[in-house]
């Protein structure tokens, strides 16, 4: 797959993943976190807020690979 195609697929995958992740994070936050005190809420929302970064890093690394000569 050429880099241009990988970037398009990666873009679509990233946007789809972030949309689904945001909905899941909001559901988890609303169902299990709210009401347990400000410190717990802050910690949970920080963790939920950075939870998407490892997946995005993998996708970006995959999109940035150079083309193979095959």
Tab-separated table of C-alpha atoms in Angstrom, residues 2-70:
chain	number	residue	atom	x	y	z
A	2	UNK	CA	1.370	3.389	-0.912
A	3	UNK	CA	1.828	6.048	1.733
A	4	UNK	CA	-0.960	8.173	0.262
A	5	UNK	CA	-3.439	5.304	0.628
A	6	UNK	CA	-2.187	4.496	4.143
A	7	UNK	CA	-2.691	8.108	5.195
A	8	UNK	CA	-6.269	8.107	3.934
A	9	UNK	CA	-7.082	4.789	5.619
A	10	UNK	CA	-5.336	5.990	8.790
A	11	UNK	CA	-7.315	9.239	8.774
A	12	UNK	CA	-10.631	7.407	8.455
A	13	UNK	CA	-9.600	4.883	11.129
A	14	UNK	CA	-8.450	7.627	13.513
A	15	UNK	CA	-11.652	9.655	13.173
A	16	UNK	CA	-13.820	6.554	13.594
A	17	UNK	CA	-11.822	5.372	16.605
A	18	UNK	CA	-11.954	8.786	18.290
A	19	UNK	CA	-15.707	9.060	17.792
A	20	UNK	CA	-16.320	5.634	19.315
A	21	UNK	CA	-13.757	6.189	22.081
A	22	UNK	CA	-15.301	9.528	23.047
A	23	UNK	CA	-18.743	7.964	23.367
A	24	UNK	CA	-17.410	5.085	25.457
A	25	UNK	CA	-15.381	7.436	27.682
A	26	UNK	CA	-18.433	9.632	28.255
A	27	UNK	CA	-20.546	6.597	29.145
A	28	UNK	CA	-17.929	5.296	31.566
A	29	UNK	CA	-17.501	8.731	33.116
A	30	UNK	CA	-21.208	9.318	33.491
A	31	UNK	CA	-22.030	5.852	34.793
A	32	UNK	CA	-19.115	5.006	37.087
A	33	UNK	CA	-17.187	8.171	37.929
A	34	UNK	CA	-19.572	11.054	38.573
A	35	UNK	CA	-20.525	11.397	42.206
A	36	UNK	CA	-17.402	9.945	43.832
A	37	UNK	CA	-15.733	13.240	44.667
A	38	UNK	CA	-13.735	15.790	42.772
A	39	UNK	CA	-10.365	14.039	43.160
A	40	UNK	CA	-11.619	10.723	41.782
A	41	UNK	CA	-13.444	12.474	38.950
A	42	UNK	CA	-10.358	14.480	38.030
A	43	UNK	CA	-8.130	11.408	37.996
A	44	UNK	CA	-10.635	9.355	36.002
A	45	UNK	CA	-11.206	12.053	33.401
A	46	UNK	CA	-7.465	12.626	33.012
A	47	UNK	CA	-6.929	8.903	32.413
A	48	UNK	CA	-9.898	8.671	30.068
A	49	UNK	CA	-8.728	11.825	28.303
A	50	UNK	CA	-5.300	10.409	27.451
A	51	UNK	CA	-6.415	6.836	26.804
A	52	UNK	CA	-6.718	7.383	23.045
A	53	UNK	CA	-3.095	8.485	22.589
A	54	UNK	CA	-1.437	5.010	22.333
A	55	UNK	CA	-3.854	3.954	19.594
A	56	UNK	CA	-3.319	7.200	17.701
A	57	UNK	CA	0.453	6.776	18.005
A	58	UNK	CA	0.270	3.301	16.452
A	59	UNK	CA	-1.904	4.569	13.600
A	60	UNK	CA	0.366	7.543	12.920
A	61	UNK	CA	3.453	5.329	12.979
A	62	UNK	CA	1.784	2.971	10.496
A	63	UNK	CA	0.707	5.845	8.226
A	64	UNK	CA	4.215	7.317	8.176
A	65	UNK	CA	6.040	4.172	7.062
A	66	UNK	CA	7.873	4.658	3.782
A	67	UNK	CA	6.646	2.905	0.652
A	68	UNK	CA	8.106	-0.501	-0.071
A	69	UNK	CA	9.695	-1.152	-3.441
A	70	UNK	CA	7.830	-4.426	-4.035
